[in-house]
Every structure is written in structure tokens, then in C-alpha cells.
CSV table of C-alpha atoms in Angstrom, one decimal:
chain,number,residue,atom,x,y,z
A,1,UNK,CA,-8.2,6.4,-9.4
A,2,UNK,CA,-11.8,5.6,-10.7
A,3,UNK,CA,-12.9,3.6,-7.8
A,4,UNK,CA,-16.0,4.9,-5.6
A,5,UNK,CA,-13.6,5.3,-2.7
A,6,UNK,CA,-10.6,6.7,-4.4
A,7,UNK,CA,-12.7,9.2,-6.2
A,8,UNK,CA,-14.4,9.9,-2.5
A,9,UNK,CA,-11.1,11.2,-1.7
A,10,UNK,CA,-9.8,13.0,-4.7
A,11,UNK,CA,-13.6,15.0,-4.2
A,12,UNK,CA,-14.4,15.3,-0.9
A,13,UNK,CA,-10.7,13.6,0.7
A,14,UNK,CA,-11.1,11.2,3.4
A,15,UNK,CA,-9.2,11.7,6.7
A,16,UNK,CA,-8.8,8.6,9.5
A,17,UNK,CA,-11.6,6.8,8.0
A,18,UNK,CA,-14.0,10.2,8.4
A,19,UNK,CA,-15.2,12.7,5.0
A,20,UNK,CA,-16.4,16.0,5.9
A,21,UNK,CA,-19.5,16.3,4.2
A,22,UNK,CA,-22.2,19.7,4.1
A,23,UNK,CA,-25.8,18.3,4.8
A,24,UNK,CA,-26.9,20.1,1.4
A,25,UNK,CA,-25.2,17.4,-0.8
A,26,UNK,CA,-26.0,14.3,1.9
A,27,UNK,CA,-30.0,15.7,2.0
A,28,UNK,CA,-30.6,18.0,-0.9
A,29,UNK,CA,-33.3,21.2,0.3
A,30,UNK,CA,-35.2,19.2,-2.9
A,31,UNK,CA,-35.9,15.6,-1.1
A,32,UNK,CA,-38.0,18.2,1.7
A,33,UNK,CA,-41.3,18.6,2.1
A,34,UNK,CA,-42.7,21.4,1.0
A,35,UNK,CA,-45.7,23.6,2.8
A,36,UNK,CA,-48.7,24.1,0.6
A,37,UNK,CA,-49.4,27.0,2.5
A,38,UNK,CA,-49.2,30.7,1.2
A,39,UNK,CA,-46.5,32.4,2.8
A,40,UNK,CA,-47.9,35.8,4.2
A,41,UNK,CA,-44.7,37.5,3.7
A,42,UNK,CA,-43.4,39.0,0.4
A,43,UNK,CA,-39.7,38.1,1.7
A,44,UNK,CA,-37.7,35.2,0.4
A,45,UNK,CA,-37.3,32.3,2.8
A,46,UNK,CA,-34.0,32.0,4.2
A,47,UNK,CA,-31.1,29.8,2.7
A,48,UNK,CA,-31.3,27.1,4.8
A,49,UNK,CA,-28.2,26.6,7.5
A,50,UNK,CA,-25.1,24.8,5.9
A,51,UNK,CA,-23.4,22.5,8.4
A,52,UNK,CA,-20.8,20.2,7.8
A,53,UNK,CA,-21.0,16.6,8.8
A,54,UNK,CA,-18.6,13.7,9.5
A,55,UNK,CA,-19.4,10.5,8.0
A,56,UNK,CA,-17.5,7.4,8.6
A,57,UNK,CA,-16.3,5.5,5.8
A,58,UNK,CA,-15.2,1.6,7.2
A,59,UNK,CA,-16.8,-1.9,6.5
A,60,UNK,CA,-19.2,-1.8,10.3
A,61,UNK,CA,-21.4,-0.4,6.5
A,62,UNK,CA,-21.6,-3.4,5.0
A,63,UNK,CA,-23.3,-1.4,1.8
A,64,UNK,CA,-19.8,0.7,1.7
A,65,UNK,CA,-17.7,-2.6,1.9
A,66,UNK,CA,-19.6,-4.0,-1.5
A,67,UNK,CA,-19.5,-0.6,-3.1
A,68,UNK,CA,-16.0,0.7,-2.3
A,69,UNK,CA,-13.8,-0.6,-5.1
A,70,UNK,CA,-16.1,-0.7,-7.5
A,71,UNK,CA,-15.4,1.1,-10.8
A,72,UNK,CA,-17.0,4.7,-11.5
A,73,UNK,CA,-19.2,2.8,-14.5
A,74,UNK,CA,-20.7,0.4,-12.5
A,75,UNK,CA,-21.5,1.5,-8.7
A,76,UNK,CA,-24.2,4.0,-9.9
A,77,UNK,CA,-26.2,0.8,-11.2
A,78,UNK,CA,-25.1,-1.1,-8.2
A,79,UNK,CA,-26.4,1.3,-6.2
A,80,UNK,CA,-29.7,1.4,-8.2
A,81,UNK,CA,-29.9,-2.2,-8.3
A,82,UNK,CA,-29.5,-2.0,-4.5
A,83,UNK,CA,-32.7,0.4,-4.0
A,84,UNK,CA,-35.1,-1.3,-5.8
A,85,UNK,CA,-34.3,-4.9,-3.8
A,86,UNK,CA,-34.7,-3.0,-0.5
A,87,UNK,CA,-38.4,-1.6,-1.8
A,88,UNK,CA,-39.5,-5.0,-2.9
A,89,UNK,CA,-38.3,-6.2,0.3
A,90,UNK,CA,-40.8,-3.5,2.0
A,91,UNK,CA,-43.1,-3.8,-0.2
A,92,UNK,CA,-43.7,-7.6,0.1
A,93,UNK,CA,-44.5,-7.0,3.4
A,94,UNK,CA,-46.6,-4.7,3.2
A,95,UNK,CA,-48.9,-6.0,0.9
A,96,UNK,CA,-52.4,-6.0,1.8
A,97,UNK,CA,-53.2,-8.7,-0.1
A,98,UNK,CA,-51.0,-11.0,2.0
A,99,UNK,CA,-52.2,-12.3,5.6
A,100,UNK,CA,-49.1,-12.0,8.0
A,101,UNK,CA,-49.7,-14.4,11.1
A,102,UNK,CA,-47.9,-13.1,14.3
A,103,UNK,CA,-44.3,-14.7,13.3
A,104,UNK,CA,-44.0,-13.3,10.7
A,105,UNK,CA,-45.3,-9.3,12.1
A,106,UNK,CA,-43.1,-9.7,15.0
A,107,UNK,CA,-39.6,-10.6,12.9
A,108,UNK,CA,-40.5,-7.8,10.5
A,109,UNK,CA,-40.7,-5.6,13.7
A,110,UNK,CA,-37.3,-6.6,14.6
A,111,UNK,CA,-35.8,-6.4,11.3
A,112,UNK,CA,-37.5,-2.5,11.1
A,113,UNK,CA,-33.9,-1.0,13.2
A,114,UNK,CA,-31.8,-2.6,10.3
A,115,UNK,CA,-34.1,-1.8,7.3
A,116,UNK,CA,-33.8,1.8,8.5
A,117,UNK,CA,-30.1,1.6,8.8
A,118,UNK,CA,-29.6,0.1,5.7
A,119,UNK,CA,-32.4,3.2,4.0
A,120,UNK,CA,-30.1,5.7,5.5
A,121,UNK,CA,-27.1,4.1,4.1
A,122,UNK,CA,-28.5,4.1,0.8
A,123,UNK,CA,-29.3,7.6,0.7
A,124,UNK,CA,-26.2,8.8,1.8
A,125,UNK,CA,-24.3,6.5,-0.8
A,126,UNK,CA,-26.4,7.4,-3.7
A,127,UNK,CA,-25.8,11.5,-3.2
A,128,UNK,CA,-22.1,10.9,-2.6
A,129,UNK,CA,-22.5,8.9,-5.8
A,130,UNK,CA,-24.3,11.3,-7.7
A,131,UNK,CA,-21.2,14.0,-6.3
A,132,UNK,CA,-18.9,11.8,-7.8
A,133,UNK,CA,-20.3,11.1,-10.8
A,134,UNK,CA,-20.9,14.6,-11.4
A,135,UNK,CA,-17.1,15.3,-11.3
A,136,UNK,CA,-16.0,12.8,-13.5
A,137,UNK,CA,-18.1,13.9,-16.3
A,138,UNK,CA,-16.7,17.5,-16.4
A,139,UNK,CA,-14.3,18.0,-19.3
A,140,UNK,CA,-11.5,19.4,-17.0
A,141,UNK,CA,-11.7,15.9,-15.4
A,142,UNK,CA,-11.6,14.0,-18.6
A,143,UNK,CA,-9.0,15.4,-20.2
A,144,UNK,CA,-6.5,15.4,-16.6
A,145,UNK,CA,-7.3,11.9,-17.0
A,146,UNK,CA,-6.6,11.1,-20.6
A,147,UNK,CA,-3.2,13.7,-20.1
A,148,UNK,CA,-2.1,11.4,-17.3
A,149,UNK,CA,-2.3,8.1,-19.2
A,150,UNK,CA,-0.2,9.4,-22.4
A,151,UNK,CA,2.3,10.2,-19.8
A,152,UNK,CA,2.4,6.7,-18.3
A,153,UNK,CA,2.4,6.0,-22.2
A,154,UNK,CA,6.2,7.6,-22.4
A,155,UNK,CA,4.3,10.4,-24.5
A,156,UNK,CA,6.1,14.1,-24.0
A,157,UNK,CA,2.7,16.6,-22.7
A,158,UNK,CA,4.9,19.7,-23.0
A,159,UNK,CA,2.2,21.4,-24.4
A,160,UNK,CA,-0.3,20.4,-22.3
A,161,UNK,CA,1.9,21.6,-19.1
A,162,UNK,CA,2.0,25.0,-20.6
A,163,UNK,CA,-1.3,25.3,-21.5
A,164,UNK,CA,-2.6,24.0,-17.7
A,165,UNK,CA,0.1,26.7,-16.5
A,166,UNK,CA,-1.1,29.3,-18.7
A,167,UNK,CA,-5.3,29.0,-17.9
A,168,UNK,CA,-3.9,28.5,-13.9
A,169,UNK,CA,-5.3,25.7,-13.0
A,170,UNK,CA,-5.0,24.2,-9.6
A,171,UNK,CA,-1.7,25.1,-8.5
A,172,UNK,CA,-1.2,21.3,-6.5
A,173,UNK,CA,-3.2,19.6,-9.6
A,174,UNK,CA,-0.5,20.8,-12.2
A,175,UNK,CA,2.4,19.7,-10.0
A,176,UNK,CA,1.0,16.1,-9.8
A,177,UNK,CA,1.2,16.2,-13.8
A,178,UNK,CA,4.7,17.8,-13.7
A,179,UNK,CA,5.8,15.3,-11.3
A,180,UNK,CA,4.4,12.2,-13.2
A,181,UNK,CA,5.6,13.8,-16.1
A,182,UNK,CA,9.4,13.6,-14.6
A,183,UNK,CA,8.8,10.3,-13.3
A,184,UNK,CA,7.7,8.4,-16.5
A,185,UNK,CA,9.8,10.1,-18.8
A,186,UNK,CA,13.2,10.0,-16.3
A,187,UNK,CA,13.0,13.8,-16.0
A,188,UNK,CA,12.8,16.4,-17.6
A,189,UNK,CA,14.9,18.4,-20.6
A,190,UNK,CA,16.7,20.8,-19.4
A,191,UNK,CA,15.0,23.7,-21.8
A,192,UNK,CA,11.8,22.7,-21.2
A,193,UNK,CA,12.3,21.8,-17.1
A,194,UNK,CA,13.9,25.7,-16.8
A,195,UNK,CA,10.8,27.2,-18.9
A,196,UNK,CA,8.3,24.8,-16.8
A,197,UNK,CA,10.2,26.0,-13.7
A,198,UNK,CA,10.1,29.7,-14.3
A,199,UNK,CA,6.4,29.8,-15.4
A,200,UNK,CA,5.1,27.8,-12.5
A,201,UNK,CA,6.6,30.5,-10.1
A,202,UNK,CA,5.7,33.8,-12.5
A,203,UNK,CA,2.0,32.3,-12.5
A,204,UNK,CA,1.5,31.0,-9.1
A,205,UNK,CA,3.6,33.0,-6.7
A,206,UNK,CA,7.1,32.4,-5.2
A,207,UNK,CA,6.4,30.4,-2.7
A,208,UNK,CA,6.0,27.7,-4.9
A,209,UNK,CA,9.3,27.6,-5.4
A,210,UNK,CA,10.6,26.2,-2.0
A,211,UNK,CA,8.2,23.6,-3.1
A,212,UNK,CA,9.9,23.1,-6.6
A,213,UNK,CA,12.8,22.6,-4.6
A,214,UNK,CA,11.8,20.1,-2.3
A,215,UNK,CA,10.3,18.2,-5.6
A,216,UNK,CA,13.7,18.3,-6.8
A,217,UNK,CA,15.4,17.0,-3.4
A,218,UNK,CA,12.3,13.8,-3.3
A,219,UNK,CA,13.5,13.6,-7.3
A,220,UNK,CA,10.0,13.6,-8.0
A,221,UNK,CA,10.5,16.5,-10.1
A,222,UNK,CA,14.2,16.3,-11.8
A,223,UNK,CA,16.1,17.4,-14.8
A,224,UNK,CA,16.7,15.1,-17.3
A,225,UNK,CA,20.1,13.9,-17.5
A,226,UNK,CA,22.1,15.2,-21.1
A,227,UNK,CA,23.5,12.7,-23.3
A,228,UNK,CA,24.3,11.9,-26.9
A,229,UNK,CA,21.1,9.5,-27.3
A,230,UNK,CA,17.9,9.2,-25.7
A,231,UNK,CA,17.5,6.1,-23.9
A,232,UNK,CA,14.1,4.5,-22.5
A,233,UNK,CA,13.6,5.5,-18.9
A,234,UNK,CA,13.1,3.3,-16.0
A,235,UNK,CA,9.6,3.5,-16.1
A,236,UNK,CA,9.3,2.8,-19.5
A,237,UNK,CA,11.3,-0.4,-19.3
A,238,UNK,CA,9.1,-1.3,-15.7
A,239,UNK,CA,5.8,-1.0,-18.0
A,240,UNK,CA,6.5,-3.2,-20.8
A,241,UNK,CA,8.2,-6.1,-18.9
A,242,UNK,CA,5.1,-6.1,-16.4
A,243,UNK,CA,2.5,-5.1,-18.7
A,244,UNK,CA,1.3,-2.2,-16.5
A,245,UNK,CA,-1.1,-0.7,-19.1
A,246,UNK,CA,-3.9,-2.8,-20.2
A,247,UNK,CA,-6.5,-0.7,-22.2
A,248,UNK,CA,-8.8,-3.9,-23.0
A,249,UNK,CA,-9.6,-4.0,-19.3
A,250,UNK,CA,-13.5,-4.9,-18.4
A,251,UNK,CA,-14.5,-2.4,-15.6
A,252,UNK,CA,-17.8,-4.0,-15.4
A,253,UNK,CA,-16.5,-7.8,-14.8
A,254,UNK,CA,-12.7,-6.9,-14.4
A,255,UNK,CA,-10.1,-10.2,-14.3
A,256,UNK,CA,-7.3,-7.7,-13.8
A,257,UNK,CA,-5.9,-4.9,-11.2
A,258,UNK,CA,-5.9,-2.1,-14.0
A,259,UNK,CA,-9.7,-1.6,-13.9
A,260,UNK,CA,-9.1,0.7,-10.6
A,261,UNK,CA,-7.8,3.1,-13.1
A,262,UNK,CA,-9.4,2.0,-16.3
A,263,UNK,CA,-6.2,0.8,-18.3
A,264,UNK,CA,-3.6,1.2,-15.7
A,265,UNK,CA,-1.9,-1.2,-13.2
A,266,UNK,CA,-0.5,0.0,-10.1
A,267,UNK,CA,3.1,-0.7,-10.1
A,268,UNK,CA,2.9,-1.9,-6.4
A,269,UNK,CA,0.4,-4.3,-7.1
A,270,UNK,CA,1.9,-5.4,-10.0
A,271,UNK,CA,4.7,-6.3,-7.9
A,272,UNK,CA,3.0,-8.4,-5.1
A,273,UNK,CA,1.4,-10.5,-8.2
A,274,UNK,CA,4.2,-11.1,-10.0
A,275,UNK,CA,6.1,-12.2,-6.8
A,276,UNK,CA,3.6,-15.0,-6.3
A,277,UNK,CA,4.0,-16.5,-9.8
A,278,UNK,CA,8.0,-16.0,-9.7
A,279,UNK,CA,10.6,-13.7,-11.2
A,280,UNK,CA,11.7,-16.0,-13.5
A,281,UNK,CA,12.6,-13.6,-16.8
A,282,UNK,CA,11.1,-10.6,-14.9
A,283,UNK,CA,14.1,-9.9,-12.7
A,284,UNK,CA,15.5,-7.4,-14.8
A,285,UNK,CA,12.4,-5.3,-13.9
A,286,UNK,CA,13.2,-5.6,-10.3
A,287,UNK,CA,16.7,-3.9,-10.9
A,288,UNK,CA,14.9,-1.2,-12.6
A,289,UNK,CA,13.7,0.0,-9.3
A,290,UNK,CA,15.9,2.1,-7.0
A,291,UNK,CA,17.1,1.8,-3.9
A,292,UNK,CA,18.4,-1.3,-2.6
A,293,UNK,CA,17.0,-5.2,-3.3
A,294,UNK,CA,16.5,-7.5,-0.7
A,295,UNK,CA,15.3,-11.1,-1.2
A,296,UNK,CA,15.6,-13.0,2.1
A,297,UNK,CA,14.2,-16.0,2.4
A,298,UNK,CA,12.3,-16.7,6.7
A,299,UNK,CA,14.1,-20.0,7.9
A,300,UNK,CA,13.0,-21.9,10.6
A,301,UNK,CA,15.6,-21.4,12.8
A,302,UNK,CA,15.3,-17.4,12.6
A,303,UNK,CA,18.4,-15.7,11.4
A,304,UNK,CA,20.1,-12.7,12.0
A,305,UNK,CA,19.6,-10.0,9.6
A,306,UNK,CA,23.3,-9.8,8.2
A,307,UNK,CA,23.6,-13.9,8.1
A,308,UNK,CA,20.6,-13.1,5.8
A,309,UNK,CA,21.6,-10.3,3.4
A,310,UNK,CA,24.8,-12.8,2.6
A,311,UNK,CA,22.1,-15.2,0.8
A,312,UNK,CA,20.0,-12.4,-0.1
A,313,UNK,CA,19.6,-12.8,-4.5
A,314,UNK,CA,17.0,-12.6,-6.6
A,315,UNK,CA,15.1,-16.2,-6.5
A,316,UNK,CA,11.9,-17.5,-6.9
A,317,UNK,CA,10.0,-14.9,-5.0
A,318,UNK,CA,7.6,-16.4,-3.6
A,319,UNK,CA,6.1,-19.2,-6.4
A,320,UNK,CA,6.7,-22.0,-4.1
A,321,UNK,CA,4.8,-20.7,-1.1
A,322,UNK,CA,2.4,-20.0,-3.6
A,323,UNK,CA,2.0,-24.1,-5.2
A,324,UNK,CA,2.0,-25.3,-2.0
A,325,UNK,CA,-1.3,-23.3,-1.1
A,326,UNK,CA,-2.7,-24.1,-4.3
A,327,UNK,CA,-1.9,-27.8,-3.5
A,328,UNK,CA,-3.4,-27.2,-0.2
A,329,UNK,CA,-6.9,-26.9,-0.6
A,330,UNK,CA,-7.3,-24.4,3.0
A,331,UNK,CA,-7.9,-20.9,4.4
A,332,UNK,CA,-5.1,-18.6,2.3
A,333,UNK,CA,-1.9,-18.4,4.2
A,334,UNK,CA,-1.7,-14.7,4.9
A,335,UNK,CA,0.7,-12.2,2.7
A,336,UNK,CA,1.6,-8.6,4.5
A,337,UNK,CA,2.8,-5.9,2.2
A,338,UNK,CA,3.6,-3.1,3.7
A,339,UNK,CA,4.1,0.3,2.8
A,340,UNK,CA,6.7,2.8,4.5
A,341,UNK,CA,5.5,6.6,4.0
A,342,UNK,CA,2.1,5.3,2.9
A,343,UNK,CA,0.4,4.1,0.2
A,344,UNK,CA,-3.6,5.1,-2.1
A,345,UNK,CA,-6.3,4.0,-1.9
A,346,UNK,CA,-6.1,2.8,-5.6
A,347,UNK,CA,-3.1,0.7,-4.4
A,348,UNK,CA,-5.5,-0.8,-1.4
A,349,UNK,CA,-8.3,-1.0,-3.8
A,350,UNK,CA,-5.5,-3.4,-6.1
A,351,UNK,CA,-4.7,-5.6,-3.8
A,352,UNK,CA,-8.0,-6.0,-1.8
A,353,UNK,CA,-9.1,-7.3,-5.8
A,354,UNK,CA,-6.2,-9.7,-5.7
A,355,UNK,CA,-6.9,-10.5,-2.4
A,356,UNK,CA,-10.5,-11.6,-3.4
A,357,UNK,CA,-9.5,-13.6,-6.3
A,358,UNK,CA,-10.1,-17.5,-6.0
A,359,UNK,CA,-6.7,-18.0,-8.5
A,360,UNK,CA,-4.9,-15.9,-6.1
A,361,UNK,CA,-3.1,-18.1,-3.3
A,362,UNK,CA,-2.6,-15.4,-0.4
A,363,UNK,CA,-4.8,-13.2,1.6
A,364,UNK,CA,-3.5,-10.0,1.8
A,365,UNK,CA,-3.0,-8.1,4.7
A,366,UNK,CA,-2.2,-4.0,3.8
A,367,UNK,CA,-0.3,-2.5,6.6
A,368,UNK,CA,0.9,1.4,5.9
A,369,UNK,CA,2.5,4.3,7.6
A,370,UNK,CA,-0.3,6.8,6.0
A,371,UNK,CA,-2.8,6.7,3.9
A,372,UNK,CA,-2.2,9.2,0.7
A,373,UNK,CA,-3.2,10.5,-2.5
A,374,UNK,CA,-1.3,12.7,-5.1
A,375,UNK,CA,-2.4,15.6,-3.5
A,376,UNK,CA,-1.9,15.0,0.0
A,377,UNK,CA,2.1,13.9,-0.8
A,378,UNK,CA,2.6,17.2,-2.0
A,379,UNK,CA,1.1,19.3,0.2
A,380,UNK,CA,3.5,17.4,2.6
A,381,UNK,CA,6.3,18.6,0.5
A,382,UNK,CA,5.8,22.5,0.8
């Protein structure tokens, strides 16, 4: 993700709404002021006490509601843009120059609780920025970034897999690219999965192996089944007929879902939109997907599931519901997706922006089992 709040939890993970936070990064010893006076002792001062805080992350901060799902390029000047309203808000004030009759000194007074607030939200938001920022321009970042997309790409990053192995980097963070590996490329062959395998538990220990296993049994991490041609895999086919990359994306005025990642659509997200507008020539994408399809229509007169599932085929989706509240020119009829076993905050971040959108004929209303991120899933897992 390369939202402010998805990278907030790849950096610092968020947990129930809550990131643990040390007061060093929230107010650096450098914003302090220092004594002028000479210190009398020829000891260094002492390294000042690190303590972790708990800051909550929900919209009762209207600041963090604006800033959340903005892209990595443009919440630094957002932020920026921000401060400088808030100090010619003070400062107009606060001119001398400017006779203030009693009105207006006593609304300023009670506006002097939320200015504060909205100072200390600031703050905080612009060092957790700057954190964020700071990460994303590290090489290591970059180029986990720029692997990941040739993999949802079809491309084959064999090489890359063994170097990552081979330098050790983070044991979790090369079995995300493993996994997504396997995923978009329908697993993995058999030569290379057995060398990956083997490496992975001669580098990082043999405990990783039970987790392997459990990859293996979630097939988030499979072998590559032989045959005497190489066919596209399902993800392959899923990308082209719903145009999941998009590398002309604008993240600074985006009209489409893949800015939260700078190219790439979230699958899910991709599927609530293309409901709305019908499956006409898409539904070969939906069989694509495994598991089991359901397409049941709400009646009226409710139904009983099994009356249901007999009536249950692939039809419109949901392209009438969606004319109607075009036609209609009212509040957005409400559309709940839910997730079972949970779902990312890039996925939220998706559907909040389609959500938003005045083309867009639902409001969306995300309901989830758990809130996850690449990291968090596998951890789960071992």
C-alpha cells in the first residue's frame, strides 16, 4: 500500500484502531528548548526516557479522516498546506494592527480548546509523516516495491527470491514475495519451489518450515502443477479482463482505485465496481475465482436459501440497482461488502474512494472479520 494509513501499518502496524508510538519520533529531543545555561558538570546529560505511547487512529480526528487515504506523494504537501492555513488563522488574530471588539475576543477565546486540538494533531501527523516518508525512500523499500509489481506483471523474480534469501532479509517479508510470487504465477516449478524451499529453511532456521507447510495447506505457497505447455494462470487471466494494473494512474488527482498502490487495483475492489456496471462479457473473470459462485438475487417475499441457490446464475450483478439510483437523484442506497477472515487497509482505502465518488451509485458500508496486512496473515499461519 502507498496510502498514509496503509503505510502507518506496514511501519509502525496499527492494532484496534491504536499505533504504539515512542515519544522520541511523536516530539523529537530537537523541537525542546534548550538551557542557555553552562552545565557545571563535565558529564553528558542523560538520554532522555523512551516511553511508548498509544495513539488512536479513527475519524473523532477529523485531520486523520482527510489525510488517511491519501497517496504517499501528496499527504506531505497536504499536511504542509494544512500548517500554514492554521498559522494565518492565528495570525490574523493576532494582529496588532487590527482592533478586536469584545465579540470577536470572546469567540476567539472559545475557539482557543479546538485550535490547540487541532495544533497537536498536526504535529503528531507531520512526524508520523516524516516516519513514513523516510521509509519509503530507502532503496530496500523501492525495490520490494518495484519486485512486487513485475510479479503481479506474470514476470518470473526467481532471481530476485534468491538473492533476498541469500542477503537474509526479513524472514516474514520474503515469504509475502514467495507467496505472491505462487499466487500470480499459479505456483511454483517444481525445481525452483524445492531449491526456494530448502534455502528458506537452511537460511532462516527449521521452524520455518512448519510454516512452509501451512503456506502449502492455505495454497498460498504451492507447486506448480507439470504439464506439456504453460498456460496463463488464473491471475493472469483476472488482470487483463478487469484491467487490474493501470500504470498511467494520477496519485495526485486519482479517477481510479489503483492509486492506493500506484499502478495496481485491488482485486476486491475491482470486483464491487465491476458488479455495479454489470458482468456483461466479464463473467468469465468471475469463474476464474475459486471456490464456489453465488448470485442470488433479495425478493420481496424473502426466500429460503436453497429456493435461492436453484436461481442462483451469473446475471446482471447489480447494474440495475445501480440505474435506478442514478435515475433517482437521493442519498446513495447503501452497498455492504463484507469480508470473512478480513480484509487491508488498502482494500478499505479502495472502496472508501469509490465510496466517495459522485459517478459511483452506492455508499459503501465495509464490514470485516479482522483487519490485516501481508504480514499479520502470516504470522497467523506459523
Amino acid at each position: 500500500p502507498l496510502t498514509y494509513e496503509g503505510l502507518l501499518d506496514e511501519v509502525l502496524g496499527i492494532d484496534c484502531g491504536f499505533i504504539q508510538v515512542d515519544t522520541n519520533i511523536i516530539d523529537p529531543p530537537s523541537s525542546h528548548d534548550h538551557d542557555d545555561t553552562p552545565s557545571t558538570s563535565s558529564e553528558p546529560p542523560p538520554p532522555p526516557e523512551n516511553v511508548v505511547l498509544y495513539l488512536p487512529l479513527n475519524d473523532i480526528d477529523t485531520l486523520y479522516s482527510e489525510v488517511r487515504d491519501q497517496h504517499v506523494e501528496t499527504f506531505g504537501s497536504f499536511l504542509q498546506g494544512q500548517a500554514k492555513a492554521l498559522k494565518e488563522s492565528h495570525s490574523a488574530f493576532t494582529n496588532k494592527e487590527k482592533k478586536k471588539d469584545l465579540n470577536e475576543i470572546h469567540k476567539f477565546v472559545k475557539q482557543i480548546p479546538i485550535f490547540t486540538q487541532n495544533l497537536r494533531s498536526l504535529t503528531t501527523h507531520i512526524h508520523l509523516a516524516e516516519l513514513v516518508k523516510q521509509t519509503t525512500e530507502e532503496s530496500s523499500f523501492r525495490q520490494r516495491w518495484q519486485t512486487e509489481r513485475s510479479m503481479l506483471e506474470s514476470e518470473q523474480c526467481y532471481d530476485m527470491l534468491e538473492d533476498s534469501i541469500a542477503c537474509q532479509e526479513p524472514p516474514y517479508q520474503l515469504l509475502r514475495l514467495l507467496c505472491l510470487q505462487s499466487l500470480t504465477s499459479g505456483g511454483i516449478k517444481s525445481a525452483k519451489f524445492d531449491s526456494l524451499r530448502r534455502e528458506v529453511v537452511q537460511t532462516y532456521g527449521y521452524e520455518y518450515l512448519f510454516v512452509l507447510n501451512n503456506l502449502e495447506k492455505a495454497k498460498l505457497f504451492r507447486r506448480k502443477d507439470t504439464s506439456w505447455m504453460d498456460t496463463a494462470s488464473t491471475f493472469t487471466n483476472l488482470r487483463k479482463q478487469l484491467a487490474l494494473i493501470n500504470a498511467e494512474v494520477n496519485t495526485a488527482d486519482p479517477d481510479d482505485v489503483s492509486y492506493v498502490s500506484s499502478g495496481y487495483a485491488p482485486l476486491t475492489a475491482r470486483l464491487v465496481q465491476t458488479a455495479t456496471q454489470g458482468w456483461t462479457g466479464k463473467d468469465e473473470a468471475l469463474r476464474e475465482l475459486p471456490g464456489r459462485l453465488i448470485d442470488v438475487t433479495q425478493r420481496e417475499i424473502p426466500e429460503d436459501f436453497a429456493t435461492s441457490l436453484k436461481r442462483s446464475v451469473i446475471g446482471p450483478g447489480l447494474a440495475p440497482l445501480s440505474a435506478l439510483a442514478t435515475i433517482n437523484d437521493k442519498k446513495k442506497p447503501v452497498l455492504v461488502v463484507y469480508f470473512v477472515g478480513g480484509v487491508t487497509l488498502m482494500e478499505i482505502a479502495a472502496l472508501r474512494f469509490l465510496s466517495k465518488r459522485p459517478t459511483f451509485p452506492f455508499s459503501i458500508v465495509c464490514i470485516t472479520t479482522n483487519i490485516i496486512n501481508g504480514g499479520t496473515l502470516l504470522k497467523s499461519l506459523s
